[in-house]
Tab-separated table of C-alpha atoms in Angstrom:
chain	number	residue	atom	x	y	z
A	1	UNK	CA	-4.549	11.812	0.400
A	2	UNK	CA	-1.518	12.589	1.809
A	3	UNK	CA	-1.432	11.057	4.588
A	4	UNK	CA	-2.862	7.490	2.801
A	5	UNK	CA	0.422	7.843	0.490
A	6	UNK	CA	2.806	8.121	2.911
A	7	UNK	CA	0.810	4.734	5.096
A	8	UNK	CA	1.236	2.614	1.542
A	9	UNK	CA	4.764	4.120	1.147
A	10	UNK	CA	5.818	3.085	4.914
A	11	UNK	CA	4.136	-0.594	4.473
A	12	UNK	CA	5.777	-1.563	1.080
A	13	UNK	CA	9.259	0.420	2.516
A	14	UNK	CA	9.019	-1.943	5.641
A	15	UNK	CA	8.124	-4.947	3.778
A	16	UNK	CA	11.575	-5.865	2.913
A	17	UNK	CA	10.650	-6.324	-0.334
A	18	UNK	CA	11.637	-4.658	-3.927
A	19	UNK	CA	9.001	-2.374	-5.894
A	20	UNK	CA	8.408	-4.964	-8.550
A	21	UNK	CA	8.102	-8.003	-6.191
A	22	UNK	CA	5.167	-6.185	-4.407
A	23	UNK	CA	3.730	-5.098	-7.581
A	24	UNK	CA	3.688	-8.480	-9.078
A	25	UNK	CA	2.413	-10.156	-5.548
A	26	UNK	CA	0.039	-7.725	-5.173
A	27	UNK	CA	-1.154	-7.943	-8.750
A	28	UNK	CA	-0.800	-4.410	-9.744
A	29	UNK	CA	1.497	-2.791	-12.153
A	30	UNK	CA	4.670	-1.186	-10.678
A	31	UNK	CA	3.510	1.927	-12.112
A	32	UNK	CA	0.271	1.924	-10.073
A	33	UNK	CA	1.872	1.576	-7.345
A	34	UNK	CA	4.632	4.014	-8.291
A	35	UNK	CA	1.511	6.470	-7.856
A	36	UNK	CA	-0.231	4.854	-5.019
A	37	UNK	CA	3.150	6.117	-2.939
A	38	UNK	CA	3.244	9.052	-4.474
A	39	UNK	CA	-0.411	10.850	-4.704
A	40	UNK	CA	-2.985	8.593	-5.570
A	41	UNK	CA	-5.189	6.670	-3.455
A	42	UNK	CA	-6.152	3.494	-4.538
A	43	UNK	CA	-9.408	2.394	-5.979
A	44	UNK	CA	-11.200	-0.231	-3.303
A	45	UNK	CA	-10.170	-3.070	-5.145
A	46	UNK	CA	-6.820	-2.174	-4.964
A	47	UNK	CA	-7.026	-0.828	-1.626
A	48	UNK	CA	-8.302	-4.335	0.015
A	49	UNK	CA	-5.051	-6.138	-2.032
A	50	UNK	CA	-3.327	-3.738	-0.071
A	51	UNK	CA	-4.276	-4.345	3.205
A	52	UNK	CA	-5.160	-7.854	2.876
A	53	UNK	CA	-1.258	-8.514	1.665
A	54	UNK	CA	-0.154	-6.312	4.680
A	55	UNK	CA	-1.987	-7.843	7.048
A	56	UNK	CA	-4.419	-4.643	7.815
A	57	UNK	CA	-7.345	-3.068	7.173
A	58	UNK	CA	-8.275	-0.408	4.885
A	59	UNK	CA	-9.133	2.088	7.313
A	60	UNK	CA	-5.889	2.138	8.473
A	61	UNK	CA	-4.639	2.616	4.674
A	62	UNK	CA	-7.193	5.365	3.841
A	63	UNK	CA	-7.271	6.772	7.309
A	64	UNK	CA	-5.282	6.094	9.810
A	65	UNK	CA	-8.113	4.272	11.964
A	66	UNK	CA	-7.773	0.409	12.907
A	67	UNK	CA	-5.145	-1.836	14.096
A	68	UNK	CA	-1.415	-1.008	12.675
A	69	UNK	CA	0.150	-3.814	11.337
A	70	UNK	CA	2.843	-5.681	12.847
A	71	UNK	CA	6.455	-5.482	11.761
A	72	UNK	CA	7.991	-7.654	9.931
A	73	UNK	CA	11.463	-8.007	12.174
């Protein structure tokens, strides 16, 4: 669990982009994912808006497997 956290934490930290404009582009609530960065892992749903928005898969979200996605310099 950890270690997913810290993946969705580094993506949306490297994104450039606030909190709330990833929340609202990714359709979530800023409070979900508040948590998702903190402790929770995301249901699948949630999981494949993830990785679909950050250009990666969800293995790589939930474990680290799969291609890492490129950065956005």
């Amino acid at each position: 669990i950890v270690n997913c956290c810290a993946r969705i934490r580094d993506l949306c930290e490297n994104s450039g982009r606030s909190q709330k404009e990833l929340a609202v582009a990714l359709g979530i609530s800023e409070g979900a994912l508040i948590n998702y960065k903190r402790d929770r892992v995301p249901k699948t749903e949630e999981l494949h808006k993830l990785a679909s928005y950050f250009g990666t898969t969800m293995d790589y979200i939930y474990a680290g497997a799969g291609p890492v996605p490129a950065s956005s310099d």
